[in-house]
Structures are given as C-alpha cells and as structure tokens.
Amino acid sequence: MQANTSFEARRGQIEHYFDRAAMKQWEQLTSDAPVSGIRATVREGRDRMRALLLDWLGADLHGLRVLDAGCGTGAFAMAAAKQGADVVAIDISPALVDVALRRCAAHLDTFDSGGRIDFRVGDMTSAGLGEFDVVVAMDSLIHYTPEDTLQVLQAWAGRVRRQMLFTFAPSNPLLVTMHAVGRLFPRGDRAPMIEPVAERDLRRKLASDGSLSGWQAQRSQRVARGFYTSQALELVRA
Ligand SMILES: C[S@@+](CC[C@H](N)C(=O)[O-])C[C@H]1O[C@@H](n2cnc3c(N)ncnc32)[C@H](O)[C@@H]1O
C-alpha cells in the first residue's frame, strides 16, 4: 500500500489499543471464560459474524489460500484451518498474535483436516504476504476512514484471486452501541474511534473506484446482537 499518513496514524492508535490498553480484555472476550451481560452479547455477535463469513467461503476449504487480515487472537484462522484452509493470519499486535499461537498450539489436534496457519506480526496490507484466493477482514477495518478502507482494498485487489470479505460499522445505530462498548474500558484505554459507514455510499465508492474495477460488491449482511453491530460485505471478481 502507498505511504498514507492518516492510515499509519490510525494504525498506531489501533496497535496501542489492542497490544497494550485493551489486550487483556480482548484475550478474555475471545476466550471461553465467562463474561458479563454486555460482553456476552458482543461475544455472541462476533461468533455469529465469524460463522457467516466462514459460510460465505463455501463448503470445502481444502487448498484454499486465505489471508486472515487483522487476525487478533486467531479465532477465524483456526475455524478456517479446521475446515482445511491454508491460512496466513496477520496482526499488528504482537501480544494478540502470542495469544493466538498459544491457543492454536492447544488445538493442533483439530487440524486433521490438513489445514494450516502461518501466524505473522505485521501490517495486513503488506505485499510481502503474497497472493491469496480469499482475504477476510473481520472487524479489522472498522477503525479506518472509508478512504483508508478503499486504499486497503486496492492494496489487496491485485493479489487476491476470488473474494474479499470485510466488515464495516453501519452508520446507524452502530456508533452508539460501539461507543457504549468502548465505555466498558477505563477512560485512558478507550478504543480508537469507530468509523461509521453508510452502505449505499460505500457501494457507490467501490463501483466508481478504477483500481477496483475488476471487483463487484455482492452479498451483504448485518449482524446485530445487543452491543455488537457489524455488517459484512462480499467483493468478488467481476
Ligand atoms: C476488532 S479486532 C478483530 C480481530 C479479529 N479479526 C477478530 O474478529 O477476532 C481488529 C484487529 O485488527 C488488527 N489490525 C488493525 N489494523 C491492522 C493492520 N493495518 N495490520 C494488521 N492488523 C491490524 C488489530 O490489531 C486488531 O487485532
């Protein structure tokens, strides 16, 4: 991806938040440990979103090369590998990738499917990651502006053969709920701002973006569970 100061500044805040400020909360939210009512709804929504994205990849993932972009603690990567996918899972937070590696080691026996995961620490747009059939960015772009999100998609577009699946924060009434989630954390540890996106504007921008002319926006689905609201969008090769 071309040098872009707004993207890099936001990525720095995101890294600080997930790697340090809220690392323990993310580790707990994404574990099996019991959580309270509000966090339970977020966990339930995220489980539903992960299942939806997995379903959009199709029934047989054997041999499918997948980029789990912004993998966090690795839940999507592990679910895809269990179904046979060959996954590169990358996150900017070394601490979350450590958690993912530990969890993955504990579940290695479940990859009889032949699936694999190569965990990396770094930027999800890095060209060095190579080519993929599919890229999945579950809630990894929600803190970036729509303009930066488009640049990220452009960076992937030439290196992805089949599908790009990502989620965004729908402009209504998401902001309220996600900010409420942010308020669960101590003041200094609040999440970087969530960027609300209107689907119609996003589709218009995607359709008129010359660098994405080989791609078409297709399925879209919102998942709303209590304090979690996020919307998945599928881009496929035209
Ligand atoms: C809301 S979390 C979601 C994590 C994971 N996809 C999941 O659903 O459990 C967003 C993740 O995206 C990562 N992230 C954001 N920007 C990134 C970038 N430019 N490169 C790599 N990871 C990034 C963050 O560090 C964080 O772990």
PDB file of C-alpha atoms and ligand atoms in Angstrom:
ATOM      1  CA  MET A   1       0.000   0.000   0.000  1.00  0.00           C
ATOM      2  CA  GLN A   2       1.248   3.531  -0.803  1.00  0.00           C
ATOM      3  CA  ALA A   3       2.523   5.615   2.124  1.00  0.00           C
ATOM      4  CA  ASN A   4      -0.501   7.203   3.779  1.00  0.00           C
ATOM      5  CA  THR A   5      -0.174   9.259   6.965  1.00  0.00           C
ATOM      6  CA  SER A   6      -3.796   9.053   8.114  1.00  0.00           C
ATOM      7  CA  PHE A   7      -3.735   5.244   7.787  1.00  0.00           C
ATOM      8  CA  GLU A   8      -0.409   4.999   9.622  1.00  0.00           C
ATOM      9  CA  ALA A   9      -1.508   7.326  12.435  1.00  0.00           C
ATOM     10  CA  ARG A  10      -4.720   5.354  12.968  1.00  0.00           C
ATOM     11  CA  ARG A  11      -2.842   2.043  12.782  1.00  0.00           C
ATOM     12  CA  GLY A  12      -0.521   3.304  15.561  1.00  0.00           C
ATOM     13  CA  GLN A  13      -3.535   4.030  17.819  1.00  0.00           C
ATOM     14  CA  ILE A  14      -5.065   0.651  16.987  1.00  0.00           C
ATOM     15  CA  GLU A  15      -1.822  -1.128  17.780  1.00  0.00           C
ATOM     16  CA  HIS A  16      -1.535   0.649  21.125  1.00  0.00           C
ATOM     17  CA  TYR A  17      -5.127  -0.207  21.976  1.00  0.00           C
ATOM     18  CA  PHE A  18      -5.090  -3.902  21.069  1.00  0.00           C
ATOM     19  CA  ASP A  19      -1.486  -4.626  22.024  1.00  0.00           C
ATOM     20  CA  ARG A  20      -1.484  -2.843  25.401  1.00  0.00           C
ATOM     21  CA  ALA A  21      -4.522  -0.880  26.608  1.00  0.00           C
ATOM     22  CA  ALA A  22      -7.220  -3.482  25.989  1.00  0.00           C
ATOM     23  CA  MET A  23      -5.122  -6.575  25.369  1.00  0.00           C
ATOM     24  CA  LYS A  24      -6.324  -8.473  28.462  1.00  0.00           C
ATOM     25  CA  GLN A  25      -9.970  -7.586  27.764  1.00  0.00           C
ATOM     26  CA  TRP A  26      -9.624  -8.886  24.178  1.00  0.00           C
ATOM     27  CA  GLU A  27      -7.942 -12.038  25.371  1.00  0.00           C
ATOM     28  CA  GLN A  28     -10.860 -12.634  27.738  1.00  0.00           C
ATOM     29  CA  LEU A  29     -13.603 -11.615  25.304  1.00  0.00           C
ATOM     30  CA  THR A  30     -12.266 -14.047  22.710  1.00  0.00           C
ATOM     31  CA  SER A  31     -11.797 -16.924  25.183  1.00  0.00           C
ATOM     32  CA  ASP A  32     -14.289 -19.367  26.685  1.00  0.00           C
ATOM     33  CA  ALA A  33     -14.090 -17.643  30.073  1.00  0.00           C
ATOM     34  CA  PRO A  34     -17.456 -16.449  31.395  1.00  0.00           C
ATOM     35  CA  VAL A  35     -18.285 -12.805  30.592  1.00  0.00           C
ATOM     36  CA  SER A  36     -20.950 -10.401  31.815  1.00  0.00           C
ATOM     37  CA  GLY A  37     -24.183  -9.485  30.014  1.00  0.00           C
ATOM     38  CA  ILE A  38     -22.910  -6.760  27.683  1.00  0.00           C
ATOM     39  CA  ARG A  39     -19.713  -8.558  26.777  1.00  0.00           C
ATOM     40  CA  ALA A  40     -21.719 -11.766  26.328  1.00  0.00           C
ATOM     41  CA  THR A  41     -23.805 -10.063  23.619  1.00  0.00           C
ATOM     42  CA  VAL A  42     -20.632  -8.849  21.897  1.00  0.00           C
ATOM     43  CA  ARG A  43     -19.181 -12.349  22.029  1.00  0.00           C
ATOM     44  CA  GLU A  44     -22.412 -13.817  20.673  1.00  0.00           C
ATOM     45  CA  GLY A  45     -22.495 -11.280  17.815  1.00  0.00           C
ATOM     46  CA  ARG A  46     -18.873 -11.922  16.945  1.00  0.00           C
ATOM     47  CA  ASP A  47     -19.435 -15.703  16.946  1.00  0.00           C
ATOM     48  CA  ARG A  48     -22.355 -15.170  14.573  1.00  0.00           C
ATOM     49  CA  MET A  49     -20.285 -12.907  12.298  1.00  0.00           C
ATOM     50  CA  ARG A  50     -17.415 -15.422  12.180  1.00  0.00           C
ATOM     51  CA  ALA A  51     -19.842 -18.206  11.239  1.00  0.00           C
ATOM     52  CA  LEU A  52     -21.375 -16.034   8.497  1.00  0.00           C
ATOM     53  CA  LEU A  53     -18.003 -15.165   6.933  1.00  0.00           C
ATOM     54  CA  LEU A  54     -16.955 -18.798   7.092  1.00  0.00           C
ATOM     55  CA  ASP A  55     -20.179 -19.800   5.391  1.00  0.00           C
ATOM     56  CA  TRP A  56     -19.509 -17.267   2.577  1.00  0.00           C
ATOM     57  CA  LEU A  57     -16.208 -19.031   1.845  1.00  0.00           C
ATOM     58  CA  GLY A  58     -18.143 -22.132   0.751  1.00  0.00           C
ATOM     59  CA  ALA A  59     -18.328 -25.723   1.942  1.00  0.00           C
ATOM     60  CA  ASP A  60     -14.909 -27.076   1.021  1.00  0.00           C
ATOM     61  CA  LEU A  61     -11.923 -25.016   2.134  1.00  0.00           C
ATOM     62  CA  HIS A  62      -9.252 -27.597   1.285  1.00  0.00           C
ATOM     63  CA  GLY A  63      -6.408 -25.961  -0.572  1.00  0.00           C
ATOM     64  CA  LEU A  64      -7.962 -22.502  -0.271  1.00  0.00           C
ATOM     65  CA  ARG A  65      -5.296 -19.897   0.491  1.00  0.00           C
ATOM     66  CA  VAL A  66      -6.802 -17.411   2.926  1.00  0.00           C
ATOM     67  CA  LEU A  67      -5.470 -14.178   4.416  1.00  0.00           C
ATOM     68  CA  ASP A  68      -6.977 -13.539   7.866  1.00  0.00           C
ATOM     69  CA  ALA A  69      -6.270  -9.818   7.912  1.00  0.00           C
ATOM     70  CA  GLY A  70      -6.102  -8.417  11.441  1.00  0.00           C
ATOM     71  CA  CYS A  71      -6.459 -11.884  12.946  1.00  0.00           C
ATOM     72  CA  GLY A  72      -6.449 -10.798  16.612  1.00  0.00           C
ATOM     73  CA  THR A  73      -6.413 -13.895  18.815  1.00  0.00           C
ATOM     74  CA  GLY A  74      -6.866 -16.161  15.786  1.00  0.00           C
ATOM     75  CA  ALA A  75     -10.454 -17.422  16.083  1.00  0.00           C
ATOM     76  CA  PHE A  76     -11.310 -17.068  12.392  1.00  0.00           C
ATOM     77  CA  ALA A  77      -7.976 -18.527  11.254  1.00  0.00           C
ATOM     78  CA  MET A  78      -8.496 -21.574  13.453  1.00  0.00           C
ATOM     79  CA  ALA A  79     -12.073 -22.104  12.295  1.00  0.00           C
ATOM     80  CA  ALA A  80     -10.982 -21.899   8.627  1.00  0.00           C
ATOM     81  CA  ALA A  81      -7.974 -24.195   9.150  1.00  0.00           C
ATOM     82  CA  LYS A  82     -10.208 -26.756  10.845  1.00  0.00           C
ATOM     83  CA  GLN A  83     -12.090 -26.882   7.541  1.00  0.00           C
ATOM     84  CA  GLY A  84      -8.893 -27.410   5.570  1.00  0.00           C
ATOM     85  CA  ALA A  85      -7.853 -23.867   4.591  1.00  0.00           C
ATOM     86  CA  ASP A  86      -4.237 -22.803   4.234  1.00  0.00           C
ATOM     87  CA  VAL A  87      -4.258 -19.588   6.258  1.00  0.00           C
ATOM     88  CA  VAL A  88      -1.845 -16.703   6.701  1.00  0.00           C
ATOM     89  CA  ALA A  89      -3.041 -14.877   9.814  1.00  0.00           C
ATOM     90  CA  ILE A  90      -1.521 -11.492  10.497  1.00  0.00           C
ATOM     91  CA  ASP A  91      -1.985  -8.820  13.128  1.00  0.00           C
ATOM     92  CA  ILE A  92      -0.200  -5.614  14.017  1.00  0.00           C
ATOM     93  CA  SER A  93      -0.364  -6.565  17.732  1.00  0.00           C
ATOM     94  CA  PRO A  94       2.436  -8.952  18.798  1.00  0.00           C
ATOM     95  CA  ALA A  95       0.630  -9.624  22.112  1.00  0.00           C
ATOM     96  CA  LEU A  96      -2.557 -10.822  20.380  1.00  0.00           C
ATOM     97  CA  VAL A  97      -0.574 -12.992  17.967  1.00  0.00           C
ATOM     98  CA  ASP A  98       1.127 -14.557  21.016  1.00  0.00           C
ATOM     99  CA  VAL A  99      -2.289 -15.434  22.431  1.00  0.00           C
ATOM    100  CA  ALA A 100      -3.303 -16.850  19.030  1.00  0.00           C
ATOM    101  CA  LEU A 101      -0.177 -19.005  18.864  1.00  0.00           C
ATOM    102  CA  ARG A 102      -0.796 -20.397  22.355  1.00  0.00           C
ATOM    103  CA  ARG A 103      -4.435 -21.176  21.565  1.00  0.00           C
ATOM    104  CA  CYS A 104      -3.508 -22.727  18.259  1.00  0.00           C
ATOM    105  CA  ALA A 105      -0.891 -24.980  19.882  1.00  0.00           C
ATOM    106  CA  ALA A 106      -3.588 -26.158  22.282  1.00  0.00           C
ATOM    107  CA  HIS A 107      -5.858 -27.118  19.375  1.00  0.00           C
ATOM    108  CA  LEU A 108      -3.384 -28.510  16.882  1.00  0.00           C
ATOM    109  CA  ASP A 109      -5.024 -31.919  17.035  1.00  0.00           C
ATOM    110  CA  THR A 110      -8.136 -30.418  15.451  1.00  0.00           C
ATOM    111  CA  PHE A 111      -6.353 -29.710  12.179  1.00  0.00           C
ATOM    112  CA  ASP A 112      -6.568 -33.287  10.907  1.00  0.00           C
ATOM    113  CA  SER A 113      -8.280 -31.580   8.003  1.00  0.00           C
ATOM    114  CA  GLY A 114      -4.863 -30.739   6.526  1.00  0.00           C
ATOM    115  CA  GLY A 115      -5.456 -27.053   7.190  1.00  0.00           C
ATOM    116  CA  ARG A 116      -2.525 -24.878   8.257  1.00  0.00           C
ATOM    117  CA  ILE A 117      -1.948 -21.488   9.818  1.00  0.00           C
ATOM    118  CA  ASP A 118       1.095 -19.303   9.402  1.00  0.00           C
ATOM    119  CA  PHE A 119       0.793 -16.572  12.078  1.00  0.00           C
ATOM    120  CA  ARG A 120       2.632 -13.309  11.437  1.00  0.00           C
ATOM    121  CA  VAL A 121       3.056  -9.979  13.178  1.00  0.00           C
ATOM    122  CA  GLY A 122       2.863  -7.028  10.825  1.00  0.00           C
ATOM    123  CA  ASP A 123       0.701  -4.936   8.559  1.00  0.00           C
ATOM    124  CA  MET A 124      -2.166  -6.745   6.837  1.00  0.00           C
ATOM    125  CA  THR A 125      -1.629  -4.795   3.596  1.00  0.00           C
ATOM    126  CA  SER A 126       1.996  -5.888   3.209  1.00  0.00           C
ATOM    127  CA  ALA A 127       2.744  -7.014  -0.364  1.00  0.00           C
ATOM    128  CA  GLY A 128       5.289  -9.494   1.032  1.00  0.00           C
ATOM    129  CA  LEU A 129       2.448 -11.753   2.191  1.00  0.00           C
ATOM    130  CA  GLY A 130       1.976 -12.943  -1.381  1.00  0.00           C
ATOM    131  CA  GLU A 131      -1.200 -13.969  -3.201  1.00  0.00           C
ATOM    132  CA  PHE A 132      -4.434 -15.394  -1.861  1.00  0.00           C
ATOM    133  CA  ASP A 133      -7.717 -16.887  -3.037  1.00  0.00           C
ATOM    134  CA  VAL A 134      -9.567 -15.012  -0.354  1.00  0.00           C
ATOM    135  CA  VAL A 135      -8.962 -12.234   2.137  1.00  0.00           C
ATOM    136  CA  VAL A 136     -11.153 -11.938   5.237  1.00  0.00           C
ATOM    137  CA  ALA A 137     -11.017  -8.844   7.429  1.00  0.00           C
ATOM    138  CA  MET A 138     -13.437  -9.362  10.312  1.00  0.00           C
ATOM    139  CA  ASP A 139     -13.827  -6.066  12.186  1.00  0.00           C
ATOM    140  CA  SER A 140     -10.245  -5.106  11.263  1.00  0.00           C
ATOM    141  CA  LEU A 141     -11.215  -2.104   9.130  1.00  0.00           C
ATOM    142  CA  ILE A 142     -13.856  -0.576  11.397  1.00  0.00           C
ATOM    143  CA  HIS A 143     -11.401   1.942  12.873  1.00  0.00           C
ATOM    144  CA  TYR A 144     -10.231   3.263   9.487  1.00  0.00           C
ATOM    145  CA  THR A 145     -11.882   6.014   7.465  1.00  0.00           C
ATOM    146  CA  PRO A 146     -13.810   4.917   4.341  1.00  0.00           C
ATOM    147  CA  GLU A 147     -10.998   6.443   2.231  1.00  0.00           C
ATOM    148  CA  ASP A 148      -8.357   4.374   4.028  1.00  0.00           C
ATOM    149  CA  THR A 149     -10.557   1.284   3.775  1.00  0.00           C
ATOM    150  CA  LEU A 150     -10.709   1.779  -0.005  1.00  0.00           C
ATOM    151  CA  GLN A 151      -6.915   2.037  -0.139  1.00  0.00           C
ATOM    152  CA  VAL A 152      -6.581  -1.195   1.820  1.00  0.00           C
ATOM    153  CA  LEU A 153      -8.951  -2.962  -0.597  1.00  0.00           C
ATOM    154  CA  GLN A 154      -6.972  -1.552  -3.543  1.00  0.00           C
ATOM    155  CA  ALA A 155      -3.773  -2.922  -1.990  1.00  0.00           C
ATOM    156  CA  TRP A 156      -5.331  -6.395  -1.812  1.00  0.00           C
ATOM    157  CA  ALA A 157      -7.210  -6.283  -5.120  1.00  0.00           C
ATOM    158  CA  GLY A 158      -4.285  -7.266  -7.356  1.00  0.00           C
ATOM    159  CA  ARG A 159      -3.177 -10.074  -5.059  1.00  0.00           C
ATOM    160  CA  VAL A 160      -6.499 -11.782  -4.378  1.00  0.00           C
ATOM    161  CA  ARG A 161      -7.992 -14.224  -6.873  1.00  0.00           C
ATOM    162  CA  ARG A 162     -11.562 -14.805  -5.749  1.00  0.00           C
ATOM    163  CA  GLN A 163     -13.193 -12.973  -2.843  1.00  0.00           C
ATOM    164  CA  MET A 164     -12.585 -10.139  -0.415  1.00  0.00           C
ATOM    165  CA  LEU A 165     -14.814 -10.292   2.667  1.00  0.00           C
ATOM    166  CA  PHE A 166     -14.775  -7.489   5.181  1.00  0.00           C
ATOM    167  CA  THR A 167     -16.983  -5.912   7.789  1.00  0.00           C
ATOM    168  CA  PHE A 168     -17.786  -2.291   8.413  1.00  0.00           C
ATOM    169  CA  ALA A 169     -19.652  -0.376  11.079  1.00  0.00           C
ATOM    170  CA  PRO A 170     -23.047   0.540   9.599  1.00  0.00           C
ATOM    171  CA  SER A 171     -23.748   4.196  10.307  1.00  0.00           C
ATOM    172  CA  ASN A 172     -26.973   3.556  12.165  1.00  0.00           C
ATOM    173  CA  PRO A 173     -27.287   2.862  15.104  1.00  0.00           C
ATOM    174  CA  LEU A 174     -23.908   1.290  15.407  1.00  0.00           C
ATOM    175  CA  LEU A 175     -21.939   4.232  16.629  1.00  0.00           C
ATOM    176  CA  VAL A 176     -23.959   4.465  19.780  1.00  0.00           C
ATOM    177  CA  THR A 177     -23.576   0.796  20.606  1.00  0.00           C
ATOM    178  CA  MET A 178     -19.888   0.524  19.796  1.00  0.00           C
ATOM    179  CA  HIS A 179     -19.121   3.642  21.779  1.00  0.00           C
ATOM    180  CA  ALA A 180     -21.017   2.077  24.636  1.00  0.00           C
ATOM    181  CA  VAL A 181     -18.716  -0.929  24.385  1.00  0.00           C
ATOM    182  CA  GLY A 182     -15.769   1.467  24.420  1.00  0.00           C
ATOM    183  CA  ARG A 183     -17.083   2.885  27.694  1.00  0.00           C
ATOM    184  CA  LEU A 184     -16.656  -0.520  29.322  1.00  0.00           C
ATOM    185  CA  PHE A 185     -12.951   0.156  29.408  1.00  0.00           C
ATOM    186  CA  PRO A 186     -11.183   2.711  31.600  1.00  0.00           C
ATOM    187  CA  ARG A 187     -11.134   6.225  30.109  1.00  0.00           C
ATOM    188  CA  GLY A 188      -7.493   6.178  29.002  1.00  0.00           C
ATOM    189  CA  ASP A 189      -7.970   2.771  27.425  1.00  0.00           C
ATOM    190  CA  ARG A 190     -10.893   3.509  25.174  1.00  0.00           C
ATOM    191  CA  ALA A 191     -10.905   2.134  21.687  1.00  0.00           C
ATOM    192  CA  PRO A 192      -9.824   4.229  18.731  1.00  0.00           C
ATOM    193  CA  MET A 193     -12.858   5.793  17.086  1.00  0.00           C
ATOM    194  CA  ILE A 194     -15.140   3.538  15.093  1.00  0.00           C
ATOM    195  CA  GLU A 195     -15.823   4.976  11.628  1.00  0.00           C
ATOM    196  CA  PRO A 196     -19.478   4.573  10.708  1.00  0.00           C
ATOM    197  CA  VAL A 197     -20.096   3.799   7.049  1.00  0.00           C
ATOM    198  CA  ALA A 198     -23.322   4.084   5.043  1.00  0.00           C
ATOM    199  CA  GLU A 199     -23.592   1.001   2.836  1.00  0.00           C
ATOM    200  CA  ARG A 200     -25.025   2.893  -0.123  1.00  0.00           C
ATOM    201  CA  ASP A 201     -22.091   5.363  -0.126  1.00  0.00           C
ATOM    202  CA  LEU A 202     -19.628   2.549   0.260  1.00  0.00           C
ATOM    203  CA  ARG A 203     -21.109   0.610  -2.684  1.00  0.00           C
ATOM    204  CA  ARG A 204     -21.061   3.784  -4.809  1.00  0.00           C
ATOM    205  CA  LYS A 205     -17.410   4.425  -3.962  1.00  0.00           C
ATOM    206  CA  LEU A 206     -16.476   0.807  -4.666  1.00  0.00           C
ATOM    207  CA  ALA A 207     -18.281   0.852  -8.025  1.00  0.00           C
ATOM    208  CA  SER A 208     -16.571   4.063  -9.171  1.00  0.00           C
ATOM    209  CA  ASP A 209     -13.066   3.191  -7.988  1.00  0.00           C
ATOM    210  CA  GLY A 210     -10.921   2.471 -11.048  1.00  0.00           C
ATOM    211  CA  SER A 211      -8.464   0.291  -9.104  1.00  0.00           C
ATOM    212  CA  LEU A 212     -11.358  -1.946  -8.057  1.00  0.00           C
ATOM    213  CA  SER A 213     -12.953  -2.167 -11.499  1.00  0.00           C
ATOM    214  CA  GLY A 214     -12.370  -5.936 -11.603  1.00  0.00           C
ATOM    215  CA  TRP A 215     -14.458  -6.385  -8.456  1.00  0.00           C
ATOM    216  CA  GLN A 216     -18.165  -6.400  -7.723  1.00  0.00           C
ATOM    217  CA  ALA A 217     -19.900  -5.891  -4.370  1.00  0.00           C
ATOM    218  CA  GLN A 218     -22.369  -8.724  -3.808  1.00  0.00           C
ATOM    219  CA  ARG A 219     -23.762 -10.223  -0.586  1.00  0.00           C
ATOM    220  CA  SER A 220     -24.153  -8.002   2.435  1.00  0.00           C
ATOM    221  CA  GLN A 221     -25.458  -8.914   5.855  1.00  0.00           C
ATOM    222  CA  ARG A 222     -25.743  -7.144   9.156  1.00  0.00           C
ATOM    223  CA  VAL A 223     -25.202  -8.920  12.463  1.00  0.00           C
ATOM    224  CA  ALA A 224     -26.712  -7.171  15.465  1.00  0.00           C
ATOM    225  CA  ARG A 225     -26.659  -8.760  18.911  1.00  0.00           C
ATOM    226  CA  GLY A 226     -27.071  -6.469  21.889  1.00  0.00           C
ATOM    227  CA  PHE A 227     -23.961  -4.305  21.971  1.00  0.00           C
ATOM    228  CA  TYR A 228     -22.439  -5.713  18.786  1.00  0.00           C
ATOM    229  CA  THR A 229     -23.425  -4.389  15.365  1.00  0.00           C
ATOM    230  CA  SER A 230     -21.335  -5.011  12.293  1.00  0.00           C
ATOM    231  CA  GLN A 231     -22.044  -5.545   8.623  1.00  0.00           C
ATOM    232  CA  ALA A 232     -20.312  -7.987   6.293  1.00  0.00           C
ATOM    233  CA  LEU A 233     -19.784  -7.201   2.615  1.00  0.00           C
ATOM    234  CA  GLU A 234     -18.518  -9.526  -0.087  1.00  0.00           C
ATOM    235  CA  LEU A 235     -16.469  -8.401  -3.079  1.00  0.00           C
ATOM    236  CA  VAL A 236     -15.992 -10.939  -5.853  1.00  0.00           C
ATOM    237  CA  ARG A 237     -14.052 -10.881  -9.115  1.00  0.00           C
ATOM    238  CA  ALA A 238     -16.350  -9.444 -11.782  1.00  0.00           C
TER     239      ALA A 238
HETATM  240  C1  LIG B   1     -11.653  -5.640  16.345  1.00  0.00           C
HETATM  241  S1  LIG B   1     -10.184  -6.589  16.256  1.00  0.00           S
HETATM  242  C2  LIG B   1     -10.737  -8.023  15.365  1.00  0.00           C
HETATM  243  C3  LIG B   1      -9.778  -9.167  15.444  1.00  0.00           C
HETATM  244  C4  LIG B   1     -10.202 -10.432  14.677  1.00  0.00           C
HETATM  245  N1  LIG B   1     -10.368 -10.175  13.264  1.00  0.00           N
HETATM  246  C5  LIG B   1     -11.473 -10.972  15.258  1.00  0.00           C
HETATM  247  O1  LIG B   1     -12.531 -10.762  14.683  1.00  0.00           O
HETATM  248  O2  LIG B   1     -11.395 -11.565  16.350  1.00  0.00           O
HETATM  249  C6  LIG B   1      -9.261  -5.713  14.978  1.00  0.00           C
HETATM  250  C7  LIG B   1      -7.879  -6.276  14.781  1.00  0.00           C
HETATM  251  O3  LIG B   1      -7.317  -5.711  13.595  1.00  0.00           O
HETATM  252  C8  LIG B   1      -5.941  -5.501  13.835  1.00  0.00           C
HETATM  253  N2  LIG B   1      -5.437  -4.517  12.859  1.00  0.00           N
HETATM  254  C9  LIG B   1      -5.923  -3.285  12.598  1.00  0.00           C
HETATM  255  N3  LIG B   1      -5.211  -2.694  11.622  1.00  0.00           N
HETATM  256  C10 LIG B   1      -4.264  -3.580  11.254  1.00  0.00           C
HETATM  257  C11 LIG B   1      -3.253  -3.548  10.256  1.00  0.00           C
HETATM  258  N4  LIG B   1      -3.056  -2.468   9.479  1.00  0.00           N
HETATM  259  N5  LIG B   1      -2.478  -4.640  10.092  1.00  0.00           N
HETATM  260  C12 LIG B   1      -2.657  -5.738  10.906  1.00  0.00           C
HETATM  261  N6  LIG B   1      -3.602  -5.813  11.848  1.00  0.00           N
HETATM  262  C13 LIG B   1      -4.410  -4.754  12.023  1.00  0.00           C
HETATM  263  C14 LIG B   1      -5.902  -5.035  15.289  1.00  0.00           C
HETATM  264  O4  LIG B   1      -4.629  -5.132  15.870  1.00  0.00           O
HETATM  265  C15 LIG B   1      -6.937  -5.953  15.931  1.00  0.00           C
HETATM  266  O5  LIG B   1      -6.378  -7.150  16.425  1.00  0.00           O
END
